[in-house]
XYZ file of C-alpha atoms in Angstrom:
377
model
C 0.000 0.000 0.000
C 1.321 3.414 -0.998
C -0.096 6.524 0.641
C 0.397 10.215 -0.013
C -1.220 12.823 2.236
C -1.487 16.570 1.851
C -3.521 19.445 3.151
C -4.300 22.972 2.081
C -5.499 25.823 4.263
C -7.641 28.475 2.634
C -5.453 30.820 0.622
C -2.260 28.818 1.131
C -0.242 26.260 -0.866
C -0.429 22.468 -0.540
C 1.618 20.915 2.265
C 2.697 17.251 1.831
C 3.490 14.667 4.506
C 5.256 12.342 2.057
C 7.172 13.031 -1.128
C 4.823 14.009 -3.915
C 4.445 11.206 -6.475
C 2.044 9.813 -9.059
C 0.164 6.712 -7.922
C -1.620 4.042 -9.957
C -5.451 4.046 -9.877
C -5.635 5.291 -6.284
C -8.617 5.873 -4.044
C -8.579 9.568 -3.141
C -10.314 10.718 0.047
C -10.926 14.453 0.294
C -12.263 15.788 3.598
C -12.813 19.506 3.987
C -14.698 22.479 5.285
C -18.114 22.724 3.639
C -17.658 26.337 2.540
C -14.421 25.390 0.753
C -15.938 22.326 -0.919
C -18.692 24.515 -2.356
C -16.184 26.744 -4.176
C -15.668 25.630 -7.784
C -12.157 27.109 -7.876
C -11.160 25.001 -4.851
C -12.485 21.828 -6.471
C -10.659 22.657 -9.701
C -7.452 23.138 -7.712
C -7.908 19.765 -5.988
C -8.488 18.011 -9.328
C -5.422 19.688 -10.818
C -3.224 18.728 -7.859
C -4.602 15.159 -7.727
C -5.577 14.248 -11.313
C -7.219 10.919 -10.533
C -10.585 9.432 -11.422
C -11.809 7.965 -8.138
C -12.134 10.948 -5.810
C -14.497 10.896 -2.831
C -15.416 14.234 -1.252
C -16.987 14.825 2.162
C -17.597 17.910 4.311
C -16.547 17.820 7.935
C -16.640 19.441 11.341
C -12.842 19.279 11.364
C -10.217 17.398 9.346
C -7.904 14.767 10.837
C -4.571 14.259 9.087
C -1.445 12.778 10.618
C -1.911 13.744 14.267
C -3.325 17.170 13.492
C -6.889 18.471 13.586
C -7.479 21.265 11.096
C -10.369 23.638 10.506
C -11.168 25.580 7.369
C -8.914 23.316 5.332
C -8.849 20.556 2.743
C -7.139 17.259 3.624
C -6.339 14.651 0.987
C -5.296 11.012 1.384
C -4.316 9.173 -1.796
C -4.230 5.358 -1.442
C -2.724 2.922 -3.953
C -3.418 -0.736 -3.171
C -0.811 -3.280 -4.244
C -2.790 -6.487 -3.670
C -6.323 -5.396 -2.764
C -8.883 -3.578 -4.883
C -11.786 -1.258 -4.194
C -15.132 -0.238 -5.667
C -17.079 2.964 -5.022
C -20.845 3.450 -5.521
C -23.144 6.381 -4.746
C -26.812 7.242 -4.355
C -28.671 10.419 -3.404
C -31.241 10.389 -0.621
C -33.337 12.961 -2.494
C -33.914 10.355 -5.233
C -35.501 8.088 -2.595
C -37.851 10.652 -0.997
C -35.421 10.701 1.938
C -36.075 6.984 2.591
C -32.684 5.886 3.932
C -33.646 2.197 4.163
C -34.445 2.010 0.446
C -31.282 3.923 -0.403
C -29.187 1.539 1.676
C -30.689 -1.506 -0.042
C -30.076 -0.003 -3.474
C -26.522 1.029 -2.667
C -25.474 -2.366 -1.321
C -27.207 -4.050 -4.266
C -24.886 -2.210 -6.668
C -21.758 -3.488 -4.935
C -20.028 -6.613 -6.404
C -19.963 -9.352 -3.760
C -17.040 -11.638 -4.732
C -14.116 -11.247 -2.285
C -15.826 -8.255 -0.627
C -14.159 -7.821 2.775
C -15.438 -4.540 4.195
C -17.695 -1.560 3.487
C -16.926 2.046 4.420
C -19.771 4.575 4.357
C -19.541 8.332 3.902
C -23.046 9.738 4.249
C -24.847 13.048 4.031
C -25.125 14.160 7.650
C -27.852 16.760 8.038
C -31.064 14.864 7.304
C -30.248 11.200 6.622
C -31.364 8.875 9.440
C -28.127 6.970 9.974
C -29.821 4.053 11.735
C -32.200 3.563 8.816
C -29.340 3.763 6.331
C -27.495 0.990 8.178
C -30.679 -1.110 8.303
C -30.983 -0.787 4.527
C -27.344 -1.667 3.905
C -27.638 -4.731 6.148
C -30.917 -6.042 4.661
C -29.177 -8.661 2.506
C -25.716 -8.401 4.047
C -23.492 -11.424 4.536
C -23.145 -11.893 8.303
C -19.335 -11.964 8.059
C -19.174 -8.602 6.288
C -18.485 -5.503 8.400
C -19.449 -1.855 7.936
C -17.813 1.274 9.332
C -17.908 4.925 8.399
C -19.440 8.232 9.320
C -21.827 11.037 8.522
C -20.497 14.262 7.068
C -20.299 17.419 9.145
C -20.642 21.167 8.834
C -18.623 22.449 11.789
C -21.141 23.312 14.544
C -23.456 25.123 12.116
C -25.800 22.214 11.290
C -26.914 24.012 8.125
C -26.117 21.386 5.489
C -23.465 18.856 4.516
C -22.066 17.911 1.117
C -20.399 14.837 -0.361
C -19.794 13.217 -3.733
C -17.944 10.636 -5.782
C -16.217 11.945 -8.930
C -18.752 14.801 -9.185
C -18.510 18.125 -7.380
C -19.788 17.940 -3.779
C -23.550 18.374 -3.285
C -26.324 17.720 -0.785
C -27.907 14.310 -0.212
C -25.077 12.065 -1.382
C -24.273 8.735 0.293
C -21.005 7.079 -0.770
C -20.192 3.386 -0.249
C -16.628 2.102 -0.626
C -16.100 -1.649 -0.890
C -12.684 -3.169 -0.136
C -11.773 -6.479 -1.828
C -8.993 -9.051 -1.543
C -7.867 -12.093 0.418
C -4.803 -10.255 1.702
C -6.811 -7.486 3.355
C -6.912 -7.242 7.131
C -9.422 -4.731 8.433
C -10.166 -4.187 12.102
C -12.332 -1.571 13.781
C -13.624 -0.271 17.091
C -15.735 2.496 18.546
C -15.662 3.966 22.048
C -16.872 7.120 23.749
C -15.702 7.970 27.232
C -18.876 9.867 28.178
C -20.542 9.286 31.561
C -24.327 8.938 32.138
C -25.794 11.039 34.953
C -29.179 11.719 36.497
C -32.150 9.331 36.670
C -32.752 6.681 34.037
C -36.038 7.334 32.248
C -38.160 5.613 29.593
C -38.914 6.828 26.066
C -42.701 6.753 25.839
C -43.252 8.283 22.400
C -40.987 8.439 19.375
C -41.006 7.910 15.619
C -37.714 6.798 14.092
C -35.189 9.439 15.102
C -37.772 11.943 16.433
C -38.186 11.895 20.207
C -41.494 13.258 21.503
C -41.956 12.054 25.081
C -39.875 10.758 27.986
C -41.793 9.328 30.957
C -44.955 10.720 29.398
C -43.599 14.294 29.393
C -42.617 16.417 26.383
C -39.004 15.447 25.661
C -37.732 18.944 24.856
C -39.359 20.463 27.926
C -37.719 17.866 30.187
C -34.362 18.317 28.471
C -34.499 22.101 28.855
C -35.075 21.730 32.583
C -31.827 19.790 32.851
C -29.883 22.309 30.764
C -31.123 25.365 32.641
C -29.641 28.551 31.191
C -27.821 26.571 28.508
C -31.199 25.703 26.950
C -31.052 29.106 25.215
C -28.112 27.746 23.212
C -29.953 24.751 21.755
C -29.371 22.790 19.565
C -25.595 23.484 19.792
C -25.598 23.067 23.593
C -26.990 19.552 23.218
C -23.649 18.435 21.762
C -22.244 18.708 25.273
C -25.135 16.721 26.803
C -26.119 13.836 24.523
C -28.475 10.998 25.431
C -27.465 7.480 26.445
C -30.078 5.193 24.874
C -30.480 1.475 25.630
C -33.152 -0.059 23.364
C -35.552 -2.495 24.982
C -34.103 -6.008 24.909
C -30.529 -4.861 24.235
C -27.674 -4.618 26.736
C -25.393 -2.242 24.837
C -26.386 1.451 24.873
C -25.824 3.859 22.010
C -25.222 7.569 22.380
C -27.513 9.914 20.499
C -26.715 13.522 19.599
C -29.561 15.997 19.180
C -29.373 17.499 15.706
C -32.320 19.873 15.999
C -35.338 20.797 18.088
C -38.984 21.641 17.400
C -40.442 24.092 19.907
C -43.953 23.709 18.467
C -44.403 20.033 19.399
C -41.590 19.927 22.002
C -39.721 17.217 20.084
C -36.042 16.581 19.409
C -34.545 15.271 16.172
C -31.634 12.932 16.845
C -28.917 11.522 14.579
C -30.324 7.967 14.841
C -33.304 5.968 16.004
C -34.605 6.233 19.584
C -37.133 3.379 19.929
C -40.107 3.483 22.309
C -39.454 1.725 25.665
C -35.720 2.450 25.443
C -34.048 3.476 28.676
C -32.486 6.931 28.422
C -30.103 9.096 30.480
C -28.255 12.338 29.955
C -24.488 12.192 29.509
C -21.531 14.463 30.087
C -17.777 14.213 29.540
C -14.399 15.552 30.557
C -11.414 16.192 28.302
C -9.451 13.424 30.003
C -12.380 11.008 29.686
C -12.679 11.627 25.952
C -8.941 11.231 25.375
C -8.998 7.976 27.346
C -11.970 6.828 25.268
C -9.963 7.331 22.077
C -7.131 5.263 23.512
C -9.592 2.526 24.451
C -10.990 2.482 20.909
C -7.481 2.145 19.481
C -6.597 -0.692 21.854
C -9.784 -2.538 20.917
C -9.087 -2.112 17.194
C -5.538 -3.446 17.605
C -6.381 -6.386 19.893
C -6.711 -9.226 17.393
C -4.717 -7.877 14.471
C -2.147 -10.187 12.862
C -0.360 -7.428 10.954
C 0.468 -3.825 11.639
C -2.052 -1.413 10.115
C -0.921 0.549 7.078
C -3.710 3.126 7.297
C -6.009 4.302 10.099
C -9.295 5.982 9.209
C -10.627 8.015 12.152
C -14.182 9.304 12.518
C -14.796 11.273 15.695
C -17.817 13.297 16.776
C -18.244 17.079 16.679
C -19.417 16.922 20.310
C -16.056 15.513 21.398
C -14.278 18.300 19.536
C -16.342 20.987 21.244
C -15.662 19.552 24.694
C -11.913 19.197 24.084
C -11.585 22.585 22.376
C -7.882 23.541 22.242
C -6.878 20.077 23.455
C -8.702 18.236 20.656
C -5.495 16.797 19.151
C -4.915 14.844 22.361
C -7.423 12.171 21.333
C -5.731 11.782 17.947
C -2.362 11.524 19.673
C -3.757 8.793 21.929
C -4.732 6.815 18.848
C -1.340 7.341 17.244
C 0.492 6.090 20.325
C -1.437 2.815 20.144
C -1.480 2.103 16.385
C 2.079 3.317 15.791
C 3.585 6.667 14.865
C 4.462 5.485 11.347
C 0.837 4.684 10.444
C -0.843 7.409 8.345
C -3.964 8.778 10.048
C -6.834 10.275 8.064
C -10.392 11.180 8.924
C -12.807 13.797 10.087
C -15.132 15.067 12.805
C -18.655 13.961 12.064
C -22.363 14.147 12.841
C -22.459 10.378 13.437
C -20.132 7.377 13.463
C -20.808 3.872 12.142
C -19.248 0.696 13.529
C -20.210 -2.580 15.190
C -20.003 -2.976 18.935
C -16.818 -4.693 20.096
C -17.030 -8.409 19.271
C -19.871 -8.000 16.775
C -20.162 -7.505 13.017
C -23.635 -5.922 13.095
C -23.179 -2.203 12.504
C -24.673 0.516 14.728
C -24.927 4.272 14.441
C -23.016 5.965 17.250
C -22.639 9.541 18.400
C -19.903 11.055 20.549
C -17.448 8.223 19.852
C -14.012 7.821 18.345
C -14.420 5.198 15.621
C -11.408 3.584 13.943
C -11.003 1.494 10.816
C -7.499 -0.014 10.512
C -6.458 -1.352 7.108
C -3.516 -3.412 5.865
C -3.008 -5.667 2.843
């Protein structure tokens, strides 16, 4: 595997981490600030600097490259596989009347199945229900096949996200990358480091990812009481106080970030499903707890590996970034210490992370986690 990484801050020249070279039929991952990805002159510059066919674009809430976290930049990772191969497919949620399940089924149906080892998802992040997308992808999925990935971001604005494959970035795109080959070794893990607090309550009314009532009370009203003065800063303030949700009949909780609120019906729109009868608690975190969570994720991803990873794809949550603030690079450094300082790191801060629970292959949508995908061939 050959990898070249570079980044460009707005108005500046490209900075490379390896010697600039031409690679053969590489997969090119471009993560960047949404405002930059919407500028045609920026896209033209990227295509001129990296004149390859298979370019995947995604907007972020922060770009991860090497052990740095950048804002208002473009980060590029160019990957040439020596033994493995890859295939990229795309669909747009607007072509499916925003039905993420149907989109997921269609997208996986387009993917060749022979020697398929792993799927990586890069999804629109502002209105796609990530849980439903995963359900669609897994409808006819081989039980041994794993899925990881994330939902695009837009800093802490929550206005819109953009993504694309080959085309210029636009709204509604969901990209699926399939990795193929007997020599591939792909491991993954996801961990948070957030702590539940307050009483455990029951979700009494919800529809998909819209939460209406907790313990028979309007969900938003109850949430505002907990936040106090910070409730005036919703929905951004909710990134610091997500919900710990344990669906009925399941032992493993998932964390849910609140993407938006509706004052008229006192509901909250979350990044993934919040089923009725789920147990729910508020959560909070410290900088040290989040950094430790990233280290735990890295240790889990490395546990059963036979070979050293050659690339680490990191998807972390915007909420973690806001809590850590100036210390945000500490969680990336924790990952680097575990996977090895020679391993190229690439990724982004997201509106949702996708990975199975530890020990499982069934994918889940997570919020507020550090999610890793480690690849070698």
